[in-house]
Every structure is written in structure tokens, then in C-alpha cells.
PDB file of C-alpha atoms in Angstrom:
ATOM      1  CA  UNK A   1      -9.193  41.807-112.252  1.00 84.00           C
ATOM      2  CA  UNK A   2     -10.440  40.235-115.389  1.00 91.00           C
ATOM      3  CA  UNK A   3      -9.224  41.300-118.766  1.00 94.00           C
ATOM      4  CA  UNK A   4     -12.741  41.035-120.102  1.00 98.00           C
ATOM      5  CA  UNK A   5     -15.198  43.318-118.195  1.00 98.00           C
ATOM      6  CA  UNK A   6     -18.862  42.093-117.444  1.00 98.00           C
ATOM      7  CA  UNK A   7     -21.520  43.489-115.251  1.00 98.00           C
ATOM      8  CA  UNK A   8     -21.520  41.413-111.853  1.00 97.00           C
ATOM      9  CA  UNK A   9     -25.045  40.970-112.044  1.00 98.00           C
ATOM     10  CA  UNK A  10     -28.278  41.212-114.257  1.00 98.00           C
ATOM     11  CA  UNK A  11     -32.017  40.489-113.569  1.00 97.00           C
ATOM     12  CA  UNK A  12     -35.261  40.133-115.479  1.00 97.00           C
ATOM     13  CA  UNK A  13     -38.779  38.763-114.980  1.00 97.00           C
ATOM     14  CA  UNK A  14     -39.938  35.644-116.673  1.00 97.00           C
ATOM     15  CA  UNK A  15     -40.572  36.178-120.469  1.00 97.00           C
ATOM     16  CA  UNK A  16     -38.482  39.512-120.494  1.00 97.00           C
ATOM     17  CA  UNK A  17     -35.450  39.761-122.670  1.00 98.00           C
ATOM     18  CA  UNK A  18     -32.059  40.357-120.989  1.00 98.00           C
ATOM     19  CA  UNK A  19     -28.784  41.298-122.225  1.00 98.00           C
ATOM     20  CA  UNK A  20     -25.205  40.717-120.757  1.00 98.00           C
ATOM     21  CA  UNK A  21     -22.344  42.758-121.994  1.00 98.00           C
ATOM     22  CA  UNK A  22     -18.748  41.921-122.345  1.00 98.00           C
ATOM     23  CA  UNK A  23     -16.036  44.525-123.102  1.00 98.00           C
ATOM     24  CA  UNK A  24     -12.571  43.857-124.185  1.00 98.00           C
ATOM     25  CA  UNK A  25      -9.777  45.181-126.476  1.00 97.00           C
ATOM     26  CA  UNK A  26      -8.567  44.953-129.925  1.00 97.00           C
ATOM     27  CA  UNK A  27      -5.945  42.086-128.928  1.00 97.00           C
ATOM     28  CA  UNK A  28      -9.013  39.875-127.923  1.00 98.00           C
ATOM     29  CA  UNK A  29     -12.754  40.462-128.716  1.00 98.00           C
ATOM     30  CA  UNK A  30     -11.644  43.192-131.349  1.00 97.00           C
ATOM     31  CA  UNK A  31      -9.843  40.474-133.378  1.00 96.00           C
ATOM     32  CA  UNK A  32     -11.012  37.091-132.123  1.00 96.00           C
ATOM     33  CA  UNK A  33     -14.486  35.440-131.847  1.00 97.00           C
ATOM     34  CA  UNK A  34     -16.183  35.215-128.427  1.00 98.00           C
ATOM     35  CA  UNK A  35     -17.565  32.246-126.453  1.00 98.00           C
ATOM     36  CA  UNK A  36     -20.217  32.316-123.770  1.00 98.00           C
ATOM     37  CA  UNK A  37     -20.421  29.770-121.068  1.00 98.00           C
ATOM     38  CA  UNK A  38     -23.337  29.247-118.797  1.00 98.00           C
ATOM     39  CA  UNK A  39     -22.591  27.741-115.157  1.00 98.00           C
ATOM     40  CA  UNK A  40     -24.999  26.707-112.305  1.00 98.00           C
ATOM     41  CA  UNK A  41     -23.677  26.476-108.784  1.00 96.00           C
ATOM     42  CA  UNK A  42     -21.689  23.573-108.076  1.00 95.00           C
ATOM     43  CA  UNK A  43     -21.287  22.608-111.654  1.00 97.00           C
ATOM     44  CA  UNK A  44     -18.949  22.868-114.590  1.00 98.00           C
ATOM     45  CA  UNK A  45     -19.305  25.581-117.251  1.00 98.00           C
ATOM     46  CA  UNK A  46     -21.178  24.707-120.468  1.00 97.00           C
ATOM     47  CA  UNK A  47     -20.587  26.283-123.643  1.00 97.00           C
ATOM     48  CA  UNK A  48     -23.751  28.657-124.579  1.00 97.00           C
ATOM     49  CA  UNK A  49     -22.475  30.477-127.501  1.00 98.00           C
ATOM     50  CA  UNK A  50     -19.139  29.922-129.629  1.00 98.00           C
ATOM     51  CA  UNK A  51     -17.853  31.945-132.563  1.00 97.00           C
ATOM     52  CA  UNK A  52     -19.705  34.923-131.366  1.00 97.00           C
ATOM     53  CA  UNK A  53     -23.004  33.934-132.568  1.00 97.00           C
ATOM     54  CA  UNK A  54     -23.266  30.199-132.952  1.00 97.00           C
ATOM     55  CA  UNK A  55     -25.382  27.775-130.655  1.00 97.00           C
ATOM     56  CA  UNK A  56     -24.083  24.301-130.020  1.00 95.00           C
ATOM     57  CA  UNK A  57     -26.789  21.798-130.807  1.00 94.00           C
ATOM     58  CA  UNK A  58     -29.307  21.497-127.848  1.00 95.00           C
ATOM     59  CA  UNK A  59     -29.080  25.260-126.845  1.00 97.00           C
ATOM     60  CA  UNK A  60     -32.228  26.909-127.135  1.00 96.00           C
ATOM     61  CA  UNK A  61     -32.618  29.711-129.696  1.00 96.00           C
ATOM     62  CA  UNK A  62     -33.681  32.181-127.119  1.00 97.00           C
ATOM     63  CA  UNK A  63     -29.842  32.477-126.461  1.00 98.00           C
ATOM     64  CA  UNK A  64     -27.920  34.618-128.921  1.00 98.00           C
ATOM     65  CA  UNK A  65     -24.798  36.301-129.161  1.00 98.00           C
ATOM     66  CA  UNK A  66     -23.458  39.270-131.007  1.00 98.00           C
ATOM     67  CA  UNK A  67     -20.123  41.177-131.394  1.00 98.00           C
ATOM     68  CA  UNK A  68     -19.390  44.686-132.420  1.00 97.00           C
ATOM     69  CA  UNK A  69     -15.780  46.046-132.292  1.00 97.00           C
ATOM     70  CA  UNK A  70     -14.242  45.450-128.943  1.00 97.00           C
ATOM     71  CA  UNK A  71     -17.664  44.460-127.201  1.00 98.00           C
ATOM     72  CA  UNK A  72     -19.667  41.503-127.142  1.00 98.00           C
ATOM     73  CA  UNK A  73     -23.349  40.699-126.056  1.00 98.00           C
ATOM     74  CA  UNK A  74     -25.290  37.793-124.702  1.00 98.00           C
ATOM     75  CA  UNK A  75     -29.020  38.098-125.266  1.00 98.00           C
ATOM     76  CA  UNK A  76     -31.516  35.781-123.480  1.00 98.00           C
ATOM     77  CA  UNK A  77     -35.191  36.283-124.847  1.00 97.00           C
ATOM     78  CA  UNK A  78     -38.298  34.744-123.126  1.00 97.00           C
ATOM     79  CA  UNK A  79     -36.388  34.447-119.910  1.00 98.00           C
ATOM     80  CA  UNK A  80     -37.054  31.416-117.698  1.00 97.00           C
ATOM     81  CA  UNK A  81     -36.466  30.677-114.140  1.00 97.00           C
ATOM     82  CA  UNK A  82     -34.111  27.873-115.274  1.00 97.00           C
ATOM     83  CA  UNK A  83     -31.772  30.447-116.820  1.00 98.00           C
ATOM     84  CA  UNK A  84     -30.738  31.679-113.493  1.00 98.00           C
ATOM     85  CA  UNK A  85     -26.978  31.153-113.528  1.00 98.00           C
ATOM     86  CA  UNK A  86     -23.681  32.707-113.927  1.00 98.00           C
ATOM     87  CA  UNK A  87     -22.538  33.529-117.475  1.00 98.00           C
ATOM     88  CA  UNK A  88     -18.974  34.104-118.568  1.00 98.00           C
ATOM     89  CA  UNK A  89     -17.593  35.410-121.730  1.00 98.00           C
ATOM     90  CA  UNK A  90     -14.169  34.475-123.179  1.00 98.00           C
ATOM     91  CA  UNK A  91     -11.805  35.105-125.889  1.00 98.00           C
ATOM     92  CA  UNK A  92      -8.289  34.379-127.042  1.00 97.00           C
ATOM     93  CA  UNK A  93      -5.948  37.323-126.323  1.00 97.00           C
ATOM     94  CA  UNK A  94      -3.034  37.802-128.964  1.00 96.00           C
ATOM     95  CA  UNK A  95      -1.279  40.060-126.754  1.00 96.00           C
ATOM     96  CA  UNK A  96      -1.369  37.655-123.782  1.00 95.00           C
ATOM     97  CA  UNK A  97      -1.137  34.696-126.053  1.00 95.00           C
ATOM     98  CA  UNK A  98      -3.818  32.842-124.029  1.00 95.00           C
ATOM     99  CA  UNK A  99      -7.489  32.598-123.314  1.00 97.00           C
ATOM    100  CA  UNK A 100      -9.057  35.329-121.149  1.00 98.00           C
ATOM    101  CA  UNK A 101     -12.343  35.324-119.264  1.00 98.00           C
ATOM    102  CA  UNK A 102     -14.824  38.008-117.996  1.00 98.00           C
ATOM    103  CA  UNK A 103     -15.367  38.399-114.418  1.00 97.00           C
ATOM    104  CA  UNK A 104     -18.941  36.534-114.690  1.00 98.00           C
ATOM    105  CA  UNK A 105     -22.348  37.742-114.575  1.00 98.00           C
ATOM    106  CA  UNK A 106     -24.967  36.317-112.099  1.00 98.00           C
ATOM    107  CA  UNK A 107     -28.375  36.454-113.722  1.00 98.00           C
ATOM    108  CA  UNK A 108     -31.363  36.679-111.455  1.00 98.00           C
ATOM    109  CA  UNK A 109     -34.826  35.774-112.647  1.00 97.00           C
ATOM    110  CA  UNK A 110     -37.153  37.779-110.279  1.00 94.00           C
TER     111      UNK A 110
ATOM    112  CA  UNK B   1     -19.964  10.416-126.002  1.00 93.00           C
ATOM    113  CA  UNK B   2     -17.242  12.508-124.628  1.00 94.00           C
ATOM    114  CA  UNK B   3     -16.360  12.280-120.956  1.00 96.00           C
ATOM    115  CA  UNK B   4     -13.735  13.929-118.983  1.00 97.00           C
ATOM    116  CA  UNK B   5     -12.594  13.604-115.264  1.00 97.00           C
ATOM    117  CA  UNK B   6     -10.117  15.203-113.254  1.00 98.00           C
ATOM    118  CA  UNK B   7      -8.306  13.586-110.411  1.00 98.00           C
ATOM    119  CA  UNK B   8      -5.445  14.497-107.967  1.00 97.00           C
ATOM    120  CA  UNK B   9      -5.048  15.417-104.294  1.00 98.00           C
ATOM    121  CA  UNK B  10      -7.811  17.485-102.624  1.00 97.00           C
ATOM    122  CA  UNK B  11      -5.349  18.896-100.083  1.00 98.00           C
ATOM    123  CA  UNK B  12      -1.857  20.116-100.431  1.00 98.00           C
ATOM    124  CA  UNK B  13       0.474  22.039 -98.324  1.00 98.00           C
ATOM    125  CA  UNK B  14       1.914  25.339 -99.230  1.00 98.00           C
ATOM    126  CA  UNK B  15       5.253  25.034-101.291  1.00 97.00           C
ATOM    127  CA  UNK B  16       4.257  21.643-102.510  1.00 98.00           C
ATOM    128  CA  UNK B  17       3.838  20.630-106.222  1.00 98.00           C
ATOM    129  CA  UNK B  18       0.321  19.774-107.410  1.00 98.00           C
ATOM    130  CA  UNK B  19      -0.238  17.177-110.041  1.00 98.00           C
ATOM    131  CA  UNK B  20      -3.613  16.696-111.685  1.00 98.00           C
ATOM    132  CA  UNK B  21      -4.759  14.200-114.274  1.00 98.00           C
ATOM    133  CA  UNK B  22      -7.570  14.461-116.725  1.00 98.00           C
ATOM    134  CA  UNK B  23      -8.636  11.170-118.090  1.00 98.00           C
ATOM    135  CA  UNK B  24     -10.948  11.337-121.000  1.00 97.00           C
ATOM    136  CA  UNK B  25     -12.735   9.321-123.596  1.00 95.00           C
ATOM    137  CA  UNK B  26     -14.825   9.610-126.634  1.00 94.00           C
ATOM    138  CA  UNK B  27     -12.478  11.409-128.700  1.00 92.00           C
ATOM    139  CA  UNK B  28      -8.753  11.529-129.686  1.00 91.00           C
ATOM    140  CA  UNK B  29      -6.042  14.118-128.535  1.00 91.00           C
ATOM    141  CA  UNK B  30      -4.276  13.087-131.955  1.00 90.00           C
ATOM    142  CA  UNK B  31      -7.057  14.434-134.184  1.00 91.00           C
ATOM    143  CA  UNK B  32      -6.286  17.711-135.776  1.00 91.00           C
ATOM    144  CA  UNK B  33      -7.827  20.664-134.277  1.00 89.00           C
ATOM    145  CA  UNK B  34      -8.309  19.206-130.944  1.00 93.00           C
ATOM    146  CA  UNK B  35      -6.810  20.595-127.762  1.00 95.00           C
ATOM    147  CA  UNK B  36      -7.036  19.967-123.971  1.00 97.00           C
ATOM    148  CA  UNK B  37      -6.893  22.890-121.619  1.00 97.00           C
ATOM    149  CA  UNK B  38      -7.021  23.497-117.729  1.00 98.00           C
ATOM    150  CA  UNK B  39      -9.132  26.199-116.332  1.00 98.00           C
ATOM    151  CA  UNK B  40      -9.661  26.922-112.564  1.00 98.00           C
ATOM    152  CA  UNK B  41     -12.034  28.815-110.585  1.00 98.00           C
ATOM    153  CA  UNK B  42     -11.351  29.951-106.707  1.00 98.00           C
ATOM    154  CA  UNK B  43     -14.590  29.730-104.757  1.00 97.00           C
ATOM    155  CA  UNK B  44     -17.107  32.282-105.715  1.00 95.00           C
ATOM    156  CA  UNK B  45     -14.813  33.907-108.246  1.00 96.00           C
ATOM    157  CA  UNK B  46     -14.255  34.016-111.976  1.00 97.00           C
ATOM    158  CA  UNK B  47     -12.895  31.249-114.255  1.00 97.00           C
ATOM    159  CA  UNK B  48      -9.027  31.654-115.060  1.00 98.00           C
ATOM    160  CA  UNK B  49      -7.284  29.752-117.867  1.00 98.00           C
ATOM    161  CA  UNK B  50      -4.168  27.914-116.800  1.00 98.00           C
ATOM    162  CA  UNK B  51      -2.640  25.847-119.748  1.00 98.00           C
ATOM    163  CA  UNK B  52      -3.505  24.266-123.075  1.00 97.00           C
ATOM    164  CA  UNK B  53      -1.931  21.552-125.190  1.00 97.00           C
ATOM    165  CA  UNK B  54      -2.639  20.941-128.834  1.00 93.00           C
ATOM    166  CA  UNK B  55      -3.137  17.960-130.954  1.00 92.00           C
ATOM    167  CA  UNK B  56       0.330  18.677-132.572  1.00 92.00           C
ATOM    168  CA  UNK B  57       1.967  18.975-129.278  1.00 92.00           C
ATOM    169  CA  UNK B  58       2.026  22.821-129.174  1.00 94.00           C
ATOM    170  CA  UNK B  59       1.676  24.149-125.721  1.00 97.00           C
ATOM    171  CA  UNK B  60       0.389  27.502-124.183  1.00 96.00           C
ATOM    172  CA  UNK B  61       0.477  28.842-120.768  1.00 97.00           C
ATOM    173  CA  UNK B  62      -0.904  31.630-118.836  1.00 97.00           C
ATOM    174  CA  UNK B  63       1.583  34.397-118.679  1.00 95.00           C
ATOM    175  CA  UNK B  64       1.173  34.886-115.116  1.00 95.00           C
ATOM    176  CA  UNK B  65       1.644  31.491-113.974  1.00 97.00           C
ATOM    177  CA  UNK B  66       3.870  29.918-117.084  1.00 96.00           C
ATOM    178  CA  UNK B  67       6.950  29.716-114.504  1.00 97.00           C
ATOM    179  CA  UNK B  68       4.805  27.237-112.342  1.00 98.00           C
ATOM    180  CA  UNK B  69       3.087  25.255-114.763  1.00 98.00           C
ATOM    181  CA  UNK B  70       3.823  22.142-116.982  1.00 98.00           C
ATOM    182  CA  UNK B  71       1.202  20.487-119.243  1.00 98.00           C
ATOM    183  CA  UNK B  72       1.733  17.135-120.811  1.00 97.00           C
ATOM    184  CA  UNK B  73      -0.276  14.624-122.680  1.00 94.00           C
ATOM    185  CA  UNK B  74      -0.239  10.907-122.782  1.00 91.00           C
ATOM    186  CA  UNK B  75      -2.335  10.018-126.014  1.00 88.00           C
ATOM    187  CA  UNK B  76      -1.988   6.326-125.262  1.00 89.00           C
ATOM    188  CA  UNK B  77      -3.495   6.565-122.081  1.00 94.00           C
ATOM    189  CA  UNK B  78      -5.976   9.391-122.938  1.00 95.00           C
ATOM    190  CA  UNK B  79      -4.753  11.496-120.304  1.00 97.00           C
ATOM    191  CA  UNK B  80      -3.494  14.931-119.942  1.00 98.00           C
ATOM    192  CA  UNK B  81      -1.394  16.056-116.811  1.00 98.00           C
ATOM    193  CA  UNK B  82      -0.983  19.480-115.156  1.00 98.00           C
ATOM    194  CA  UNK B  83       1.771  20.289-112.773  1.00 98.00           C
ATOM    195  CA  UNK B  84       1.627  23.346-110.740  1.00 98.00           C
ATOM    196  CA  UNK B  85       4.807  24.168-108.559  1.00 98.00           C
ATOM    197  CA  UNK B  86       5.081  26.091-105.331  1.00 98.00           C
ATOM    198  CA  UNK B  87       1.310  25.945-104.228  1.00 98.00           C
ATOM    199  CA  UNK B  88       0.084  28.867-102.213  1.00 98.00           C
ATOM    200  CA  UNK B  89      -3.489  29.292-100.417  1.00 98.00           C
ATOM    201  CA  UNK B  90      -4.405  31.755-103.170  1.00 98.00           C
ATOM    202  CA  UNK B  91      -4.232  28.663-105.639  1.00 98.00           C
ATOM    203  CA  UNK B  92      -7.257  27.028-103.701  1.00 98.00           C
ATOM    204  CA  UNK B  93      -9.816  26.591-106.582  1.00 98.00           C
ATOM    205  CA  UNK B  94     -11.666  24.072-108.511  1.00 98.00           C
ATOM    206  CA  UNK B  95      -9.587  22.787-111.411  1.00 98.00           C
ATOM    207  CA  UNK B  96     -11.311  21.884-114.567  1.00 98.00           C
ATOM    208  CA  UNK B  97     -10.072  19.997-117.630  1.00 98.00           C
ATOM    209  CA  UNK B  98     -11.832  21.028-120.909  1.00 98.00           C
ATOM    210  CA  UNK B  99     -11.658  19.907-124.582  1.00 97.00           C
ATOM    211  CA  UNK B 100     -10.877  22.571-127.028  1.00 95.00           C
ATOM    212  CA  UNK B 101     -12.274  22.515-130.644  1.00 92.00           C
ATOM    213  CA  UNK B 102     -10.162  24.559-132.933  1.00 88.00           C
ATOM    214  CA  UNK B 103     -11.270  25.499-136.555  1.00 87.00           C
ATOM    215  CA  UNK B 104     -10.203  28.198-138.978  1.00 85.00           C
ATOM    216  CA  UNK B 105     -12.686  30.629-137.593  1.00 89.00           C
ATOM    217  CA  UNK B 106     -13.164  29.664-133.969  1.00 93.00           C
ATOM    218  CA  UNK B 107     -12.026  27.912-131.019  1.00 95.00           C
ATOM    219  CA  UNK B 108     -13.904  26.902-127.686  1.00 97.00           C
ATOM    220  CA  UNK B 109     -14.073  24.534-124.743  1.00 97.00           C
ATOM    221  CA  UNK B 110     -16.931  22.339-125.743  1.00 94.00           C
ATOM    222  CA  UNK B 111     -16.601  19.814-123.055  1.00 96.00           C
ATOM    223  CA  UNK B 112     -15.776  20.205-119.509  1.00 98.00           C
ATOM    224  CA  UNK B 113     -14.865  17.744-116.608  1.00 98.00           C
ATOM    225  CA  UNK B 114     -16.938  17.919-113.409  1.00 98.00           C
ATOM    226  CA  UNK B 115     -14.011  19.699-111.737  1.00 98.00           C
ATOM    227  CA  UNK B 116     -11.931  18.805-108.722  1.00 98.00           C
ATOM    228  CA  UNK B 117     -11.593  21.231-105.691  1.00 98.00           C
ATOM    229  CA  UNK B 118      -8.071  21.651-104.551  1.00 98.00           C
ATOM    230  CA  UNK B 119      -7.301  23.143-101.141  1.00 98.00           C
ATOM    231  CA  UNK B 120      -4.023  24.619-100.392  1.00 98.00           C
ATOM    232  CA  UNK B 121      -3.406  24.667 -96.360  1.00 97.00           C
ATOM    233  CA  UNK B 122      -0.720  23.695 -93.997  1.00 96.00           C
TER     234      UNK B 122
END
């Protein structure tokens, strides 16, 4: 059971906007920034969003992150077939004194 | 260009001790704000953070695994080692090392190794 809660799956058609939620608590998302990682099958995770809403260079601006209270969201606009991947949220947890991850959301582009 | 590569045994027996090495280039683990962590992922499952060492030698461990884990760094060799004792089939996973960037406002793993699959079986 992951400390951060994500829906196991999400889907959308090309061009659509999709959001993936990540729910935590006051000891993690409520007091720390959130990071999002994208992972394709058989490959290592790659940072997509850091600091809750910052994009590393090279990440398209179709990807955006937000945070409110103890929840965070990843939004993907103009959905493309190559966005089909697993997405994980993560944050530092002050109570556990360590990093926690969500269970991951498998995004399917229909 | 930052590169990281994990190495170690691909198969270990139950109760044995696992030692993994992460060899990196393109940055220094002596630089303020830099850390190196280990994260694992059982087949088809979620990511799980294991351990972290910072540039100042501060170390953190997953509370559920801290009694079994040791993380050490050799700055001169550009390596970080992870030791996990008393391996169990439930520890079968792909193990990743990742570079942590730390600032006043945020921290995140910004580069990851390719991962190494470790299977625990007799």
C-alpha cells in the first residue's frame, strides 16, 4: 500500500487533456513539493515535473503540475500516443523521514 | 553529461547479502546539494525508495528496511554502494540508483541509472 494514492489507470484520446491525481497527507504533499516521474516499459523513470510545477528543460509544456493542500495533479494537454506510459508522484515525508511514491498510474492513449 | 550505472549480482539466494554498486560520472558527490539514492521496483509494481546519502555524508534509510540497509559512498571512485542483508524472494526487483538535486525549495531525482534486475531465489 503506497503512502501516496494515485488512480491505477487513466486514458484519453489524442488531443485531449488528461489529469492524474496524487493524494497524500500533511507530512508529505501538505508540506513538501511534489515530483512526477514518467516511465516507459523496461526503462528507468524520468523526471517530468519537480517542485510541484517546474518542468526540466526538454519536457514539453504540454505537461504541467499543480498542488493544493494535500493533493497534487499532473495535467497532460494535447495528448499524444507517445505519452502512453506509467506516471508516479513522489514527495519527501517528514514523519517517515524518507521519500514516498504513489502506486503509479498507467496512462493509455485510446 | 551525467551517467549512472548499477552493477552487482543478478541472482542471490535467500538469506544472502546483496551488494550493489552505482558508478557515476558527470558530477561530484562532494558538491553541496547533491545526493545519491537507491530506489527499487518489483516487477509490475510501484517504485520504493530505499536509501539516500548526501554530499555532507548525511544518510537516510527507508524506515521499513533500515535494519537491513547500508549506503556508503566513495567519492574518489565516483561510486555509491548499497548493501542489503538477509535477502528474501520479496526483494526481487529492479534496483535503480539516482542523483538527487537538493535546493532550498525542492529536491528531486534528476538522473537515473538504467537499473539492474536482482532475483532472489534458491
